[in-house]
Amino acid sequence: DIQMTQSPSTLSASVGDRVTITCRASQSISSWLAWYQQKPGKAPKVMIYKASSLESGVPSRFSGSGSGTEFTLTISSLQPDDFGTYYCQQYISYPITFGQGTRLEIK
Amino acid sequence: EVQLVESGGGLVQPGGSLRLPCAASGFSFSSHWMGWVRQAPGKGLEWLGNINQDGSGTHYVESVKGRFTISRDNAKNSLYLQMNSLRAEDTAVYYCARVPYDGNAYYDYWGQGTLVTVSS
């Protein structure tokens, strides 16, 4: 199974900050990676797919990059609504696996 | 508008069974792979399995193989998760989700989730 490891586990940042979350795969997954945002009590929402493609309706301050085993999700200018937990997910092969999550708090 | 609505959650005893339906609307259900993901209280997301468009092909995570079965009824626009031999560690919110494109098994739409509690 492909292990997905996110860092940091928790992140506290201020409105307007540039924020970066990292996801590492235990083996190459090419660009088959998605990022989700989840708010408490709600279902996850896809933000980025295929490592760098922005899902329709997602603000352009979100971007994804990387390929192979190292990926990043960047929020260029943090907004109050961006709080929540972010998960990466690989879908190059079964079983599909998620990272453990990064909790983003707004200072 | 794409909608996925899970139901059927509740309290079940260890060793018991439960079937979770997921009603789909607003899209061509029979054209999409579908999947189930769960989230234990305070924990991360765990993928359970996917099913192809006509139900002839499934994939499961090892931890539920032989206990959980994913099926679908395209005539009823419904997805199902049959869970048998339930354990305390199966306590979680269960989500159904849609795969947007063949060969791209991420999820673009999710249901609101249904809580399953396994306890005596």
CSV table of C-alpha atoms in Angstrom, one decimal:
chain,number,residue,atom,x,y,z
A,1,ASP,CA,0.0,0.0,0.0
A,2,ILE,CA,1.1,3.6,-0.7
A,3,GLN,CA,1.6,5.6,2.5
A,4,MET,CA,0.8,9.3,2.4
A,5,THR,CA,2.4,11.5,5.0
A,6,GLN,CA,1.4,15.1,5.5
A,7,SER,CA,3.3,17.9,7.3
A,8,PRO,CA,2.7,19.7,9.5
A,9,SER,CA,-0.1,18.0,11.5
A,10,THR,CA,-1.3,21.4,12.8
A,11,LEU,CA,-0.7,24.8,11.4
A,12,SER,CA,-1.7,28.2,12.8
A,13,ALA,CA,-1.5,31.2,10.5
A,14,SER,CA,-2.9,34.7,10.2
A,15,VAL,CA,-5.2,36.1,7.6
A,16,GLY,CA,-3.1,37.2,4.6
A,17,ASP,CA,-0.3,34.7,5.2
A,18,ARG,CA,1.0,32.4,2.6
A,19,VAL,CA,0.4,28.8,3.8
A,20,THR,CA,2.0,25.6,2.5
A,21,ILE,CA,1.1,22.0,3.4
A,22,THR,CA,3.2,19.1,2.2
A,23,CYS,CA,2.3,15.6,1.3
A,24,ARG,CA,4.8,12.8,0.7
A,25,ALA,CA,4.0,9.5,-0.9
A,26,SER,CA,6.0,6.3,0.0
A,27,GLN,CA,6.4,5.6,-3.7
A,28,SER,CA,5.9,7.5,-6.9
A,29,ILE,CA,2.3,8.4,-7.7
A,30,SER,CA,3.1,10.5,-10.8
A,31,SER,CA,0.5,13.3,-10.5
A,32,TRP,CA,-2.4,11.2,-9.2
A,33,LEU,CA,-3.1,13.3,-6.1
A,34,ALA,CA,-6.1,15.2,-4.8
A,35,TRP,CA,-6.4,17.7,-1.9
A,36,TYR,CA,-9.6,18.0,0.2
A,37,GLN,CA,-10.7,20.6,2.7
A,38,GLN,CA,-13.0,19.4,5.5
A,39,LYS,CA,-14.7,21.6,8.0
A,40,PRO,CA,-16.1,20.2,11.3
A,41,GLY,CA,-19.2,18.2,10.9
A,42,LYS,CA,-19.1,18.4,7.1
A,43,ALA,CA,-18.1,16.2,4.2
A,44,PRO,CA,-14.7,16.7,2.5
A,45,LYS,CA,-14.6,19.1,-0.5
A,46,VAL,CA,-12.1,18.5,-3.3
A,47,MET,CA,-9.9,21.5,-3.9
A,48,ILE,CA,-7.2,20.2,-6.2
A,49,TYR,CA,-7.0,17.1,-8.4
A,50,LYS,CA,-4.2,15.7,-10.6
A,51,ALA,CA,-1.8,17.4,-8.3
A,52,SER,CA,-2.3,20.9,-9.7
A,53,SER,CA,-5.7,21.2,-11.3
A,54,LEU,CA,-8.1,23.6,-9.5
A,55,GLU,CA,-11.5,22.2,-9.0
A,56,SER,CA,-14.3,24.3,-10.4
A,57,GLY,CA,-15.5,26.9,-8.0
A,58,VAL,CA,-12.4,26.8,-5.8
A,59,PRO,CA,-10.8,30.2,-5.2
A,60,SER,CA,-7.6,30.8,-7.2
A,61,ARG,CA,-5.6,31.5,-4.0
A,62,PHE,CA,-5.4,27.7,-3.7
A,63,SER,CA,-2.8,25.9,-5.8
A,64,GLY,CA,-1.2,22.5,-5.9
A,65,SER,CA,2.2,21.4,-7.2
A,66,GLY,CA,4.5,18.5,-7.3
A,67,SER,CA,4.8,15.1,-8.9
A,68,GLY,CA,6.4,11.7,-8.0
A,69,THR,CA,6.5,11.6,-4.3
A,70,GLU,CA,6.4,15.2,-3.0
A,71,PHE,CA,3.5,17.5,-3.3
A,72,THR,CA,2.4,20.8,-1.9
A,73,LEU,CA,-0.9,22.7,-1.4
A,74,THR,CA,-0.4,26.4,-1.2
A,75,ILE,CA,-2.9,29.1,-0.1
A,76,SER,CA,-1.4,32.4,-1.4
A,77,SER,CA,-3.3,34.7,1.0
A,78,LEU,CA,-5.1,33.0,3.8
A,79,GLN,CA,-8.7,33.9,4.4
A,80,PRO,CA,-10.9,33.3,7.5
A,81,ASP,CA,-13.0,30.7,5.6
A,82,ASP,CA,-9.9,28.6,4.9
A,83,PHE,CA,-9.8,27.0,8.3
A,84,GLY,CA,-10.4,23.3,8.6
A,85,THR,CA,-8.5,20.1,8.0
A,86,TYR,CA,-6.8,19.3,4.7
A,87,TYR,CA,-6.2,15.8,3.4
A,88,CYS,CA,-4.2,14.6,0.4
A,89,GLN,CA,-5.2,11.4,-1.4
A,90,GLN,CA,-3.4,9.3,-3.9
A,91,TYR,CA,-5.4,7.5,-6.6
A,92,ILE,CA,-2.7,5.9,-8.8
A,93,SER,CA,-3.5,2.5,-7.4
A,94,TYR,CA,-5.7,0.6,-5.0
A,95,PRO,CA,-6.1,0.7,-2.1
A,96,ILE,CA,-6.7,4.4,-2.3
A,97,THR,CA,-5.0,6.1,0.6
A,98,PHE,CA,-5.3,9.4,2.4
A,99,GLY,CA,-2.8,11.4,4.4
A,100,GLN,CA,-3.5,11.8,8.1
A,101,GLY,CA,-4.6,15.4,7.7
A,102,THR,CA,-3.3,18.9,8.5
A,103,ARG,CA,-5.4,21.0,10.8
A,104,LEU,CA,-5.3,24.7,9.7
A,105,GLU,CA,-6.2,27.2,12.4
A,106,ILE,CA,-6.6,30.9,11.8
A,107,LYS,CA,-4.8,33.0,14.4
B,1,GLU,CA,-27.6,19.7,-8.8
B,2,VAL,CA,-25.7,16.7,-7.9
B,3,GLN,CA,-26.9,15.2,-4.6
B,4,LEU,CA,-25.8,12.2,-2.6
B,5,VAL,CA,-27.8,11.3,0.5
B,6,GLU,CA,-26.8,8.5,2.8
B,7,SER,CA,-29.2,6.8,5.3
B,8,GLY,CA,-29.4,3.7,7.4
B,9,GLY,CA,-26.9,4.6,10.1
B,10,GLY,CA,-27.6,4.0,13.8
B,11,LEU,CA,-26.6,1.9,16.8
B,12,VAL,CA,-25.8,-1.8,16.1
B,13,GLN,CA,-24.4,-4.4,18.4
B,14,PRO,CA,-20.9,-6.0,17.8
B,15,GLY,CA,-21.3,-8.9,15.4
B,16,GLY,CA,-24.4,-7.3,13.8
B,17,SER,CA,-25.1,-6.2,10.3
B,18,LEU,CA,-26.2,-2.9,8.7
B,19,ARG,CA,-27.0,-1.8,5.2
B,20,LEU,CA,-26.4,1.8,4.2
B,21,PRO,CA,-28.1,3.1,1.1
B,22,CYS,CA,-26.9,6.2,-0.8
B,23,ALA,CA,-29.5,7.9,-3.0
B,24,ALA,CA,-28.0,9.8,-6.0
B,25,SER,CA,-29.6,12.5,-8.1
B,26,GLY,CA,-28.8,15.3,-10.4
B,27,PHE,CA,-26.4,13.3,-12.6
B,28,SER,CA,-26.2,10.2,-14.8
B,29,PHE,CA,-25.6,7.7,-11.9
B,30,SER,CA,-24.9,4.7,-14.2
B,31,SER,CA,-22.0,6.6,-15.9
B,32,HIS,CA,-19.9,6.9,-12.8
B,33,TRP,CA,-17.7,4.8,-10.5
B,34,MET,CA,-18.8,5.4,-6.9
B,35,GLY,CA,-17.1,4.9,-3.6
B,36,TRP,CA,-17.4,4.7,0.2
B,37,VAL,CA,-15.2,6.5,2.7
B,38,ARG,CA,-15.5,6.5,6.5
B,39,GLN,CA,-14.2,8.7,9.3
B,40,ALA,CA,-14.0,7.4,12.9
B,41,PRO,CA,-14.7,10.1,15.5
B,42,GLY,CA,-11.9,12.6,15.7
B,43,LYS,CA,-9.9,10.7,13.1
B,44,GLY,CA,-8.9,11.0,9.5
B,45,LEU,CA,-10.5,9.7,6.3
B,46,GLU,CA,-10.3,6.0,5.4
B,47,TRP,CA,-11.2,4.7,2.0
B,48,LEU,CA,-13.4,1.6,2.0
B,49,GLY,CA,-14.0,0.7,-1.6
B,50,ASN,CA,-15.1,1.6,-5.1
B,51,ILE,CA,-17.6,0.1,-7.5
B,52,ASN,CA,-17.6,0.5,-11.3
B,53,GLN,CA,-20.5,1.7,-13.4
B,54,ASP,CA,-22.4,-1.5,-13.9
B,55,GLY,CA,-21.5,-3.1,-10.6
B,56,SER,CA,-19.4,-5.8,-12.1
B,57,GLY,CA,-16.1,-4.6,-10.5
B,58,THR,CA,-15.2,-3.6,-7.0
B,59,HIS,CA,-12.1,-2.8,-5.0
B,60,TYR,CA,-11.9,-2.8,-1.2
B,61,VAL,CA,-9.5,-1.9,1.5
B,62,GLU,CA,-8.0,-5.1,3.1
B,63,SER,CA,-9.5,-4.4,6.5
B,64,VAL,CA,-13.1,-4.8,5.3
B,65,LYS,CA,-12.7,-7.4,2.6
B,66,GLY,CA,-15.1,-10.3,3.3
B,67,ARG,CA,-17.1,-8.2,5.8
B,68,PHE,CA,-18.3,-5.3,3.7
B,69,THR,CA,-19.9,-5.4,0.2
B,70,ILE,CA,-20.5,-2.5,-2.1
B,71,SER,CA,-23.3,-2.8,-4.6
B,72,ARG,CA,-25.5,-0.6,-6.7
B,73,ASP,CA,-28.9,-0.5,-8.4
B,74,ASN,CA,-28.7,1.8,-11.4
B,75,ALA,CA,-32.4,1.6,-12.0
B,76,LYS,CA,-33.0,3.1,-8.6
B,77,ASN,CA,-29.9,5.5,-8.7
B,78,SER,CA,-28.7,3.9,-5.5
B,79,LEU,CA,-25.5,2.8,-4.0
B,80,TYR,CA,-25.3,0.4,-1.1
B,81,LEU,CA,-22.8,-0.6,1.6
B,82,GLN,CA,-23.6,-3.9,3.3
B,83,MET,CA,-21.7,-4.3,6.5
B,84,ASN,CA,-21.5,-7.6,8.4
B,85,SER,CA,-19.7,-8.8,11.5
B,86,LEU,CA,-19.4,-5.3,12.7
B,87,ARG,CA,-16.8,-4.4,15.3
B,88,ALA,CA,-16.4,-1.4,17.7
B,89,GLU,CA,-13.7,-0.1,15.4
B,90,ASP,CA,-16.2,0.2,12.6
B,91,THR,CA,-17.8,3.1,14.5
B,92,ALA,CA,-17.6,6.0,12.1
B,93,VAL,CA,-19.4,8.5,9.8
B,94,TYR,CA,-19.8,6.7,6.5
B,95,TYR,CA,-19.7,8.8,3.3
B,96,CYS,CA,-20.7,7.8,-0.3
B,97,ALA,CA,-18.9,9.8,-3.0
B,98,ARG,CA,-18.7,10.1,-6.8
B,99,VAL,CA,-15.7,9.5,-8.9
B,100,PRO,CA,-15.8,12.1,-11.7
B,101,TYR,CA,-14.0,10.4,-14.5
B,102,ASP,CA,-12.9,6.8,-15.4
B,103,GLY,CA,-9.4,6.3,-14.3
B,104,ASN,CA,-9.4,9.3,-11.9
B,105,ALA,CA,-10.5,7.8,-8.6
B,106,TYR,CA,-10.7,11.0,-6.5
B,107,TYR,CA,-14.1,12.2,-5.4
B,108,ASP,CA,-15.9,15.3,-6.6
B,109,TYR,CA,-19.2,15.0,-4.7
B,110,TRP,CA,-19.8,13.6,-1.3
B,111,GLY,CA,-22.9,12.9,0.7
B,112,GLN,CA,-23.4,14.4,4.1
B,113,GLY,CA,-22.5,11.2,5.9
B,114,THR,CA,-24.4,8.8,8.2
B,115,LEU,CA,-23.1,7.8,11.6
B,116,VAL,CA,-22.8,4.1,12.5
B,117,THR,CA,-22.1,3.3,16.1
B,118,VAL,CA,-21.1,-0.3,17.0
B,119,SER,CA,-21.6,-0.9,20.7
B,120,SER,CA,-23.4,-3.2,23.1
